[in-house]
Structures are given as structure tokens and as C-alpha cells.
Short mmCIF file of C-alpha atoms in Angstrom, two decimals:
data_model
loop_
_atom_site.label_atom_id
_atom_site.label_comp_id
_atom_site.label_asym_id
_atom_site.label_seq_id
_atom_site.Cartn_x
_atom_site.Cartn_y
_atom_site.Cartn_z
CA MET P 40 168.41 96.96 69.05
CA ILE P 41 168.73 100.39 69.98
CA ARG P 42 165.24 102.23 69.40
CA THR P 43 166.00 105.42 67.50
CA LYS P 44 162.27 106.75 66.53
CA ALA P 45 163.40 110.20 67.86
CA ALA P 46 166.70 110.36 66.80
CA PRO P 47 166.43 112.19 63.05
CA LEU P 48 164.01 114.54 65.19
CA LEU P 49 166.38 115.34 67.89
CA ILE P 50 169.68 115.71 65.47
CA LEU P 51 167.93 118.31 63.11
CA LEU P 52 166.80 120.11 66.18
CA LEU P 53 170.51 120.14 67.42
CA LEU P 54 171.53 121.20 64.14
CA PHE P 55 168.80 124.06 63.82
CA PHE P 56 169.49 125.53 67.57
CA ALA P 57 173.53 125.19 67.29
CA SER P 58 173.58 127.29 64.12
CA GLU P 59 175.33 130.97 64.79
CA THR P 60 172.06 132.41 62.68
CA THR P 61 169.44 130.84 64.93
CA TRP P 62 171.25 131.11 68.23
CA ALA P 63 169.95 134.43 68.69
CA GLN P 64 170.10 136.12 72.27
CA ALA P 65 167.12 137.91 73.61
CA ARG P 66 166.98 141.62 73.28
CA ILE P 67 166.40 142.47 76.68
CA SER P 68 166.16 145.97 78.28
CA SER P 69 166.87 146.31 81.30
CA PRO P 70 169.33 149.37 83.00
CA TYR P 71 170.09 146.95 85.95
CA SER P 72 172.28 144.70 83.11
CA ARG P 73 174.80 147.80 82.69
CA TYR P 74 176.48 146.26 85.58
CA GLY P 75 178.91 142.92 85.91
CA VAL P 76 178.23 140.96 82.94
CA GLY P 77 174.88 141.91 82.36
CA GLU P 78 171.50 139.85 83.17
CA LEU P 79 172.71 136.52 84.73
CA TRP P 80 170.29 133.36 83.36
CA TYR P 81 170.29 131.20 86.09
CA ASN P 82 166.59 131.75 87.27
CA ASN P 83 165.61 130.03 83.57
CA TYR P 84 168.04 126.64 83.56
CA SER P 85 164.67 124.38 83.65
CA THR P 86 161.17 125.21 82.55
CA VAL P 87 160.02 122.70 85.43
CA LEU P 88 161.82 124.20 88.22
CA SER P 89 161.14 127.88 87.04
CA GLY P 90 157.42 126.86 87.64
CA MET P 91 158.63 125.95 91.20
CA GLY P 92 160.39 129.00 92.37
CA ASN P 93 163.51 127.88 90.74
CA VAL P 94 164.32 125.28 93.16
CA GLY P 95 166.30 122.23 92.30
CA LEU P 96 169.06 121.63 94.64
CA ALA P 97 167.92 118.47 96.10
CA ILE P 98 165.71 117.47 93.02
CA ARG P 99 166.66 114.52 90.59
CA SER P 100 164.15 113.35 88.12
CA ASP P 101 164.31 110.08 85.55
CA ASN P 102 162.49 112.39 82.88
CA TYR P 103 164.01 115.84 82.64
CA LEU P 104 167.19 117.63 83.52
CA ASN P 105 168.51 119.35 86.10
CA ILE P 106 171.70 121.42 85.92
CA LYS P 107 171.39 123.25 89.00
CA ASN P 108 173.06 120.45 90.53
CA PRO P 109 175.47 118.19 88.60
CA ALA P 110 174.77 115.50 90.83
CA SER P 111 171.11 114.95 89.63
CA TYR P 112 172.25 113.37 86.56
CA THR P 113 171.85 109.95 88.07
CA GLY P 114 168.24 110.06 88.24
CA PHE P 115 167.89 109.00 85.03
CA ASP P 116 167.91 105.29 84.38
CA THR P 117 170.49 103.33 82.23
CA THR P 118 168.29 103.01 78.86
CA SER P 119 166.99 106.50 78.64
CA PHE P 120 168.02 109.33 76.48
CA LEU P 121 166.73 112.34 77.88
CA PHE P 122 166.29 115.84 75.31
CA ASP P 123 165.05 119.08 77.08
CA ILE P 124 164.43 122.10 75.03
CA SER P 125 162.68 125.59 76.09
CA GLY P 126 162.09 129.10 74.75
CA LEU P 127 161.14 132.20 76.85
CA GLY P 128 159.04 135.45 76.51
CA SER P 129 158.92 138.36 78.84
CA TYR P 130 157.07 141.45 79.31
CA ASN P 131 158.43 144.47 81.51
CA THR P 132 157.45 147.59 83.03
CA LEU P 133 159.98 150.04 84.00
CA LYS P 134 159.08 152.49 86.31
CA THR P 135 160.62 155.45 87.92
CA THR P 136 158.99 158.22 90.25
CA ASP P 137 157.91 160.35 86.96
CA ILE P 138 157.50 158.10 83.90
CA SER P 139 156.50 154.18 82.76
CA GLN P 140 157.27 152.33 79.98
CA GLY P 141 156.87 148.80 78.66
CA ALA P 142 159.58 146.44 77.10
CA ASP P 143 158.85 143.06 75.79
CA TYR P 144 161.27 140.53 74.62
CA ALA P 145 161.23 136.48 73.35
CA SER P 146 164.11 134.32 73.14
CA LEU P 147 165.23 130.44 72.38
CA GLY P 148 166.08 128.93 75.73
CA TYR P 149 168.21 126.10 76.59
CA ILE P 150 168.84 122.60 74.55
CA LEU P 151 170.29 120.03 76.81
CA PHE P 152 170.82 115.95 76.35
CA GLY P 153 171.28 113.37 78.93
CA THR P 154 172.61 109.87 78.32
CA PRO P 155 173.83 106.84 80.46
CA ILE P 156 177.61 105.94 80.14
CA THR P 157 177.78 103.27 82.58
CA ARG P 158 174.84 102.02 85.38
CA TRP P 159 176.64 104.39 87.74
CA TRP P 160 178.02 107.52 85.25
CA LYS P 161 175.39 109.72 83.84
CA ALA P 162 176.20 112.49 81.36
CA SER P 163 174.70 115.79 80.40
CA PHE P 164 175.23 118.12 77.57
CA GLY P 165 173.91 121.37 75.73
CA LEU P 166 173.73 125.06 74.74
CA ILE P 167 172.52 127.50 77.47
CA PRO P 168 172.56 131.50 77.70
CA PHE P 169 175.06 132.61 80.46
CA SER P 170 174.12 136.43 80.69
CA ASN P 171 172.51 139.26 78.56
CA VAL P 172 173.04 142.72 78.49
CA GLY P 173 170.68 145.72 76.98
CA TYR P 174 170.29 148.85 78.37
CA THR P 175 170.08 152.68 77.41
CA VAL P 176 170.53 154.99 80.34
CA TYR P 177 170.56 159.11 79.99
CA ASP P 178 171.82 161.23 82.46
CA GLU P 179 171.52 164.93 82.13
CA LYS P 180 173.40 168.05 84.11
CA GLU P 181 173.08 171.34 83.82
CA VAL P 182 177.20 172.66 83.98
CA GLU P 183 178.24 176.63 84.63
CA ASP P 184 179.29 178.13 81.54
CA VAL P 185 178.77 175.28 79.41
CA GLY P 186 174.83 174.56 79.59
CA ASN P 187 173.13 171.28 79.37
CA VAL P 188 175.40 168.14 79.34
CA ARG P 189 173.83 164.63 78.64
CA PHE P 190 175.46 161.61 79.28
CA ILE P 191 174.61 158.28 77.49
CA TYR P 192 175.34 154.87 78.85
CA GLU P 193 174.32 151.92 76.13
CA GLY P 194 175.20 148.30 76.16
CA ASP P 195 174.27 145.19 74.36
CA GLY P 196 175.38 141.71 73.74
CA ALA P 197 175.28 138.08 75.53
CA LEU P 198 177.43 135.44 76.74
CA ASN P 199 176.67 131.61 76.16
CA GLN P 200 177.54 128.41 77.21
CA PHE P 201 178.32 125.22 76.07
CA HIS P 202 177.95 122.74 79.03
CA ILE P 203 179.09 119.35 79.47
CA GLY P 204 178.13 117.58 82.92
CA ASN P 205 178.91 114.11 84.70
CA ALA P 206 177.35 112.62 87.57
CA PHE P 207 178.52 109.51 89.66
CA GLN P 208 176.78 107.05 91.76
CA ILE P 209 179.11 106.55 94.72
CA THR P 210 176.59 104.70 96.73
CA LYS P 211 173.06 103.80 96.71
CA ASN P 212 171.85 107.12 98.29
CA LEU P 213 175.00 109.40 97.31
CA SER P 214 175.72 110.65 94.23
CA VAL P 215 178.53 113.57 93.01
CA GLY P 216 178.80 115.42 90.00
CA ILE P 217 180.81 117.93 88.10
CA ASN P 218 179.59 120.83 85.32
CA ALA P 219 182.28 122.14 83.07
CA SER P 220 180.90 125.23 81.03
CA TYR P 221 183.03 126.52 78.21
CA ILE P 222 181.72 130.54 78.15
CA TRP P 223 182.13 132.51 75.15
CA GLY P 224 180.30 135.94 73.71
CA VAL P 225 180.77 139.86 73.20
CA ILE P 226 179.20 142.70 75.17
CA ASP P 227 179.81 145.98 73.68
CA ARG P 228 179.15 149.04 75.84
CA ARG P 229 179.50 152.45 74.84
CA ARG P 230 179.43 155.87 76.62
CA ARG P 231 178.77 159.36 75.43
CA VAL P 232 179.04 162.84 76.72
CA THR P 233 177.42 165.49 74.19
CA PHE P 234 176.39 169.16 74.48
CA PRO P 235 172.74 169.86 73.15
CA ASP P 236 172.76 173.56 73.95
CA SER P 237 176.40 174.05 71.83
CA LEU P 238 176.80 173.58 68.21
CA SER P 239 180.57 174.04 68.31
CA MET P 240 181.71 171.55 71.45
CA LEU P 241 182.89 168.19 70.27
CA SER P 242 181.01 165.44 71.49
CA THR P 243 183.15 162.28 72.86
CA ARG P 244 182.40 158.50 72.49
CA ILE P 245 183.95 155.61 74.21
CA ASP P 246 183.60 152.01 72.79
CA ASN P 247 184.65 148.94 75.02
CA PHE P 248 184.20 145.64 72.77
CA ASP P 249 184.77 142.50 75.27
CA HIS P 250 185.58 139.39 73.81
CA ILE P 251 184.99 136.41 76.41
CA SER P 252 186.39 132.99 75.94
CA ASP P 253 187.07 130.43 79.31
CA VAL P 254 185.66 127.69 80.68
CA MET P 255 183.85 127.50 84.32
CA PHE P 256 183.54 124.61 86.66
CA GLU P 257 180.74 123.53 89.27
CA LEU P 258 180.94 120.94 91.64
CA GLY P 259 177.63 119.14 93.20
CA ALA P 260 176.51 116.47 95.75
CA GLN P 261 172.91 115.12 96.55
CA TYR P 262 171.79 112.33 99.35
CA PHE P 263 168.56 110.61 99.54
CA ILE P 264 167.08 109.07 102.30
CA PRO P 265 164.26 106.66 102.13
CA LEU P 266 161.20 106.85 104.16
CA ASP P 267 157.99 104.95 104.79
CA ASN P 268 155.18 104.91 102.39
CA GLY P 269 157.36 105.57 99.21
CA MET P 270 158.65 109.15 100.49
CA GLU P 271 161.85 110.41 100.62
CA ILE P 272 164.08 113.06 101.74
CA GLY P 273 166.75 114.73 99.87
CA THR P 274 169.50 117.24 100.09
CA GLY P 275 171.50 118.75 98.13
CA LEU P 276 174.84 120.76 97.73
CA VAL P 277 176.90 122.86 95.12
CA PHE P 278 179.81 124.78 94.98
CA LYS P 279 181.14 127.04 92.21
CA PRO P 280 184.71 127.99 92.48
CA GLY P 281 186.44 131.45 91.76
CA MET P 282 187.45 131.49 88.25
CA GLN P 283 189.17 133.96 85.74
CA LEU P 284 187.55 134.07 82.50
CA ASN P 285 190.05 135.04 79.64
CA ALA P 286 188.63 138.31 77.99
CA THR P 287 189.96 140.78 75.46
CA ARG P 288 189.14 144.15 75.04
CA LYS P 289 188.90 146.64 71.70
CA TYR P 290 188.77 150.00 73.11
CA ILE P 291 188.19 153.24 70.91
CA ALA P 292 187.63 156.93 72.10
CA GLN P 293 186.71 159.57 69.36
CA ASN P 294 185.72 163.01 69.44
CA TYR P 295 182.78 163.85 66.77
CA PHE P 296 180.24 166.25 65.66
CA GLY P 297 176.57 165.49 65.59
CA SER P 298 174.21 163.87 67.85
CA ALA P 299 173.11 160.51 68.65
CA ASP P 300 169.78 161.07 69.15
CA GLN P 301 169.74 162.23 65.23
CA ASN P 302 172.01 159.03 64.14
CA LEU P 303 174.49 161.74 63.03
CA GLU P 304 178.00 161.26 64.01
CA LEU P 305 181.07 162.90 62.12
CA PRO P 306 184.07 161.44 63.71
CA ARG P 307 186.88 164.23 64.12
CA ASP P 308 189.94 162.30 65.85
CA THR P 309 190.48 159.30 67.59
CA VAL P 310 191.88 160.16 71.18
CA ALA P 311 193.00 156.50 72.19
CA TYR P 312 192.95 153.07 70.53
CA ASN P 313 193.81 149.65 71.90
CA PRO P 314 192.59 146.71 69.62
CA SER P 315 193.42 144.22 71.99
CA GLN P 316 193.90 144.81 75.39
CA LYS P 317 194.33 141.32 77.19
CA GLY P 318 192.56 141.06 80.91
CA THR P 319 190.29 138.53 82.74
CA LEU P 320 186.68 138.72 84.44
CA ASP P 321 187.39 137.32 87.91
CA PHE P 322 184.51 135.27 88.98
CA PRO P 323 183.78 134.93 93.05
CA MET P 324 183.00 131.69 94.69
CA GLY P 325 179.59 130.82 95.98
CA PHE P 326 177.66 128.04 97.42
CA GLY P 327 174.07 126.63 97.64
CA GLY P 328 172.45 124.23 99.93
CA GLY P 329 168.73 122.61 99.08
CA ILE P 330 166.34 119.98 100.70
CA SER P 331 163.27 118.23 99.69
CA LEU P 332 160.49 115.89 100.55
CA ARG P 333 159.13 113.55 97.78
CA LYS P 334 156.42 111.07 97.24
CA ASN P 335 157.25 109.12 93.85
CA ASN P 336 154.46 110.50 91.38
CA GLN P 337 152.27 112.15 94.15
CA PHE P 338 153.95 115.40 95.53
CA LEU P 339 157.38 117.12 95.71
CA VAL P 340 158.16 119.90 98.30
CA SER P 341 161.43 121.74 97.95
CA MET P 342 163.56 124.52 99.23
CA ASP P 343 166.85 126.18 98.33
CA PHE P 344 169.24 128.99 99.37
CA ASN P 345 172.37 130.27 97.21
CA TRP P 346 175.22 132.59 98.49
CA ARG P 347 177.80 134.24 96.10
CA ASN P 348 180.73 136.81 96.97
CA TRP P 349 180.06 139.12 94.32
CA GLU P 350 182.12 141.84 96.50
CA GLN P 351 185.34 139.96 94.89
CA TYR P 352 184.50 140.28 91.26
CA LYS P 353 186.79 142.40 89.23
CA SER P 354 187.00 142.76 85.46
CA TYR P 355 190.27 144.28 84.05
CA GLY P 356 191.67 144.58 87.67
CA ARG P 357 188.97 146.74 88.66
CA SER P 358 186.00 146.25 90.70
CA ASP P 359 182.59 146.98 89.67
CA SER P 360 181.22 148.20 93.28
CA LEU P 361 179.04 144.79 93.55
CA GLN P 362 177.57 143.18 96.65
CA ASN P 363 177.38 139.51 97.93
CA SER P 364 174.19 138.23 96.77
CA TYR P 365 171.82 135.61 98.38
CA SER P 366 168.44 133.94 97.42
CA PHE P 367 165.82 131.73 98.69
CA HIS P 368 163.44 129.30 97.08
CA LEU P 369 160.75 127.46 97.96
CA GLY P 370 158.26 125.51 95.34
CA GLY P 371 156.60 122.17 94.86
CA GLU P 372 154.65 119.86 92.34
CA TYR P 373 151.26 117.92 92.86
CA ILE P 374 149.96 114.90 90.71
CA PRO P 375 146.54 114.25 91.46
CA LYS P 376 146.74 110.76 90.57
CA HIS P 377 149.77 109.69 87.71
CA ASN P 378 148.08 106.53 86.44
CA SER P 379 144.41 107.77 86.21
CA ILE P 380 142.43 106.51 82.85
CA THR P 381 139.44 108.43 83.85
CA SER P 382 140.97 111.97 83.72
CA TYR P 383 143.80 113.38 81.81
CA PHE P 384 144.08 116.62 84.18
CA HIS P 385 144.51 114.09 87.38
CA ARG P 386 147.81 113.13 85.19
CA VAL P 387 149.10 116.50 84.92
CA ARG P 388 151.44 118.08 87.24
CA TYR P 389 150.78 121.06 89.30
CA ARG P 390 153.50 123.33 90.52
CA LEU P 391 153.70 126.80 92.68
CA GLY P 392 156.67 128.52 93.78
CA PHE P 393 158.43 131.54 95.17
CA ARG P 394 161.83 133.11 94.96
CA TYR P 395 163.42 136.17 97.04
CA GLU P 396 166.87 137.37 95.82
CA ASN P 397 169.04 140.03 97.58
CA THR P 398 171.05 140.85 93.96
CA TYR P 399 174.70 141.45 93.64
CA LEU P 400 173.73 145.09 92.73
CA GLU P 401 173.74 148.21 95.13
CA ILE P 402 173.15 151.52 93.69
CA ASN P 403 172.58 154.92 95.07
CA ASN P 404 173.31 152.97 98.60
CA THR P 405 170.20 150.83 98.05
CA PRO P 406 170.10 147.36 97.76
CA ILE P 407 168.23 145.84 94.47
CA LYS P 408 166.11 143.19 95.54
CA GLU P 409 164.38 140.78 93.18
CA PHE P 410 161.24 138.31 93.91
CA GLY P 411 158.64 136.49 91.91
CA ILE P 412 155.54 133.98 92.15
CA SER P 413 155.81 131.27 89.91
CA PHE P 414 153.35 128.12 88.77
CA GLY P 415 153.53 125.84 86.11
CA LEU P 416 151.73 122.65 84.35
CA GLY P 417 153.47 119.43 83.01
CA LEU P 418 151.37 117.81 80.63
CA PRO P 419 152.30 114.23 80.28
CA PHE P 420 152.39 112.42 76.73
CA ARG P 421 150.20 109.27 76.26
CA ARG P 422 151.83 106.09 77.37
CA SER P 423 155.06 107.87 77.52
CA LYS P 424 157.52 109.71 80.39
CA SER P 425 158.24 112.73 77.96
CA MET P 426 156.17 116.05 78.83
CA LEU P 427 155.29 119.48 77.65
CA ASN P 428 155.89 122.02 80.14
CA PHE P 429 154.66 125.65 81.05
CA ALA P 430 155.68 128.19 83.84
CA PHE P 431 154.61 131.48 84.70
CA GLU P 432 156.12 133.96 87.30
CA PHE P 433 155.12 137.47 88.08
CA GLY P 434 157.38 139.95 89.99
CA ASN P 435 159.75 142.54 90.27
CA LYS P 436 163.34 143.96 90.69
CA GLY P 437 164.63 147.05 91.76
CA THR P 438 162.55 150.22 93.58
CA VAL P 439 161.77 153.70 92.69
CA GLU P 440 163.54 155.01 95.78
CA ASN P 441 166.54 157.23 95.32
CA ASN P 442 166.19 157.94 91.90
CA LEU P 443 166.33 154.11 90.82
CA VAL P 444 163.82 152.12 88.63
CA GLN P 445 161.47 149.35 89.26
CA GLU P 446 161.21 146.84 86.73
CA ASN P 447 157.57 144.78 87.14
CA PHE P 448 157.87 141.87 84.98
CA VAL P 449 155.59 138.96 83.60
CA LYS P 450 157.63 135.75 82.41
CA PHE P 451 156.34 133.10 80.16
CA THR P 452 158.49 129.63 79.54
CA PHE P 453 157.81 126.81 77.60
CA GLY P 454 159.58 123.60 77.36
CA LEU P 455 159.72 120.07 75.99
CA SER P 456 161.08 117.09 77.82
CA ILE P 457 161.64 114.30 75.59
CA TYR P 458 161.89 110.59 77.12
CA GLU P 459 163.22 107.90 75.02
CA ARG P 460 164.83 104.29 75.49
CA TRP P 461 167.70 104.29 73.35
CA PHE P 462 169.46 101.28 74.54
CA ILE P 463 167.45 98.52 74.52
CA LYS P 464 168.88 94.83 73.52
CA ALA P 465 167.04 93.00 71.22
CA ARG P 466 165.76 89.39 72.99
CA TYR P 467 165.73 87.56 69.61
CA ARG P 468 168.00 87.55 66.67
#
């Protein structure tokens, strides 16, 4: 028979999270989300891995999903059904040389499923955020014969992805995989020019509504080398080919009376309007590699490196002054005694990690860097491979030099990894 004790719960959760009203995006507040497609979500793809510095390219598991490398899906067995779900909260402090302010947000994270197709073919699917946009930036200048001129830049929106992944066991030690993701969403960017010192001059507002909808792919491979004493070395590679995502932009430019500060805008005339400008977002190629050392049910240490050619990114044929990015990740996990019957805390998984990233942003000739230190816990269920996971990360992004903003952040991620045996044949009839 097929054991489906958790089936009703999983189906209800899928319907709940997939609904348009509940699959809401985080209302982030980051001036750096103004560039590219916003703040990318790739550092939040797994609560387990977030607690280990977001490593994962050379890691596979039989009780949680690792979508950082699609080849990892061969890690779960042929009788299991996996379900992962998460939520995220963050508190950021935005600081310049003059002022400091706080911002917080909370969001639903990912919802993922994993299932075997055959003994050598495993699959994964689910919903994951792709990027978020949320910013308001003011810039004021004194212009001769005009007075004070205020420039306001605002943006909000998000891109999501529906993910389908497949992994294939080629040999005992080698597996390969592919992720296909349908990307969709809307990003709204607004620019205003206002004249606070003048009652007669018209202000100008320009709106760009970008609707993105297309498919992206990612390839991966893993190779594991068994050693003595139950240890193994793992290696992993991923490749992201350059892709063009189809997009449609609604563009409108208007002159108006009033002030955005007072939420009073009286349109005077429309200067330009295009309801459906067709274009593409040109995403560049990238690759990553990782290595791991594991002793099953005792410890894991892993290291990753990623690089992407963001200088080639274009939006509607125009570059966005991005730079190539690279990141380094180091992390691990320790289990004191996985089968202890005297102490629950000996069965808990303790995680620690570090990451450093030279992001795709370079502003005022200053590269924007990001780093984080993380730790996590995996709390096992009794007599089950299911687990409740927590991850905490402390770090910062950017700098206060050259009139820029430094973001200090504290992130908290929680996730539930459910392992169920669904495909067990009955012994008796």
C-alpha cells in the first residue's frame, strides 16, 4: 500500500501557498534593489543551507531538498516523498554618514516537493521567490534661476519562479540534473522631478511597469568519492546559461501640479505613453563549484565559489552599469550523536557558516560587497527523518563611503522538512 498520512496536510498547504492572495512578496526596503531586477533571492533557497553560509553545490541529502544544485535530488531514496516549506524575517538598519533608520519585513519563503520517478530518476517542483524590489531614494540639487530641484526614485514589485527539477544517477558516484524555472512578475519603477520652491512649475512623473514572463534553465553535476570510516568527499558544479526573458513595459510620462510629499498629484498632460513596449531582460551566464567532506550522521564541512558575468546584463537593449559578481561560502554541520536515546540535544544538528560576496553593483566607483555570519539548528522529530530547521544570519551590505548606504541586517529563517514514505508495497493481500 501507499502510506499517505501527511497527504491531506500537504495538499492543503500547497493550495494555501499557491493562492494569489497568500503568495505575497516581502515589502523590502533597500536602495540597492533599484538596480538590475532587484534583490536576488538565491541566499534564501534553503533554511538548512542558510545556517551553513549558504553552501550547497556539493551537498545532497535524503531528508531535505537542495535546489542550489539540481543533481542533488538523487540523494533521496526511491520510497520517499519530501516536502520543504519556509518563512523569513529580517531587520535592517540603513545607515549613511548623517542618518540611520530601521526597516523590517517578513515573507513566506519557498514551498518545495521532491519525489522519485524511478530508482535512477528523481524530481523536484515548487514555488520560490526570485527577486524583490522596494526602495525610495531622494536627491536634491540647487539649480540657478530655478531653485531647489528634487529627484525622487521609487520602486516596488517582485519576480517569482515555479521550479521543476530533474536529476539522473549516471553511475554509482556521478549524478547530473537540470532545473527549469518559469519566471513571472511585475516590477514598477517611478521617477519624479519636483520643484519645492516654485508654485508655478510643473512636476514630471515617469512610470515603467515591467511584466516579465519566461523560462530559465540551470545545469548541475555532482560526484562523490567514498573513503574509509564512512566518510566521503563530494564535488559539485553548476552552470547557468545566458538567457533572454521576454518582458512587456507600460511606459507613461506626465506633467502634474502638486507634491508627492503631500500625496497630491493633479495631472496636467501626458507627455508620452506606450502601453506595450516589447523587450527582453538579458541574463548573463554564470557558474559555480563546490567541495564537501562528510561523515554520515556525524559532521559535514563544505565550501562553494560562484561567479556570474553581470556586465553583460541588459534591460530592453540597454546596460545597467553592473559588474561581474563572485561569492565565497564556507559552512558545516555537526551532530553529537544522531541515535542518542539519553539526550535529545545530542540528536540536534548544529550548523555554522560564513559567506562573502562581491555583488553585481558598483556605484560611485565603489564595489558593493556583502558578507554574513550564520548559524542554525536542525531539530529532529521523534522516530522520523522530518526536521524543524532554524537559521540566523548577521551581516552587512554596502558602505557609507562616497555618499552610499550601508545596510546592517539580521535575518531569521525557519523551515519545516517533512520526510514521508509513500511508495511502500503491501506485503500481504
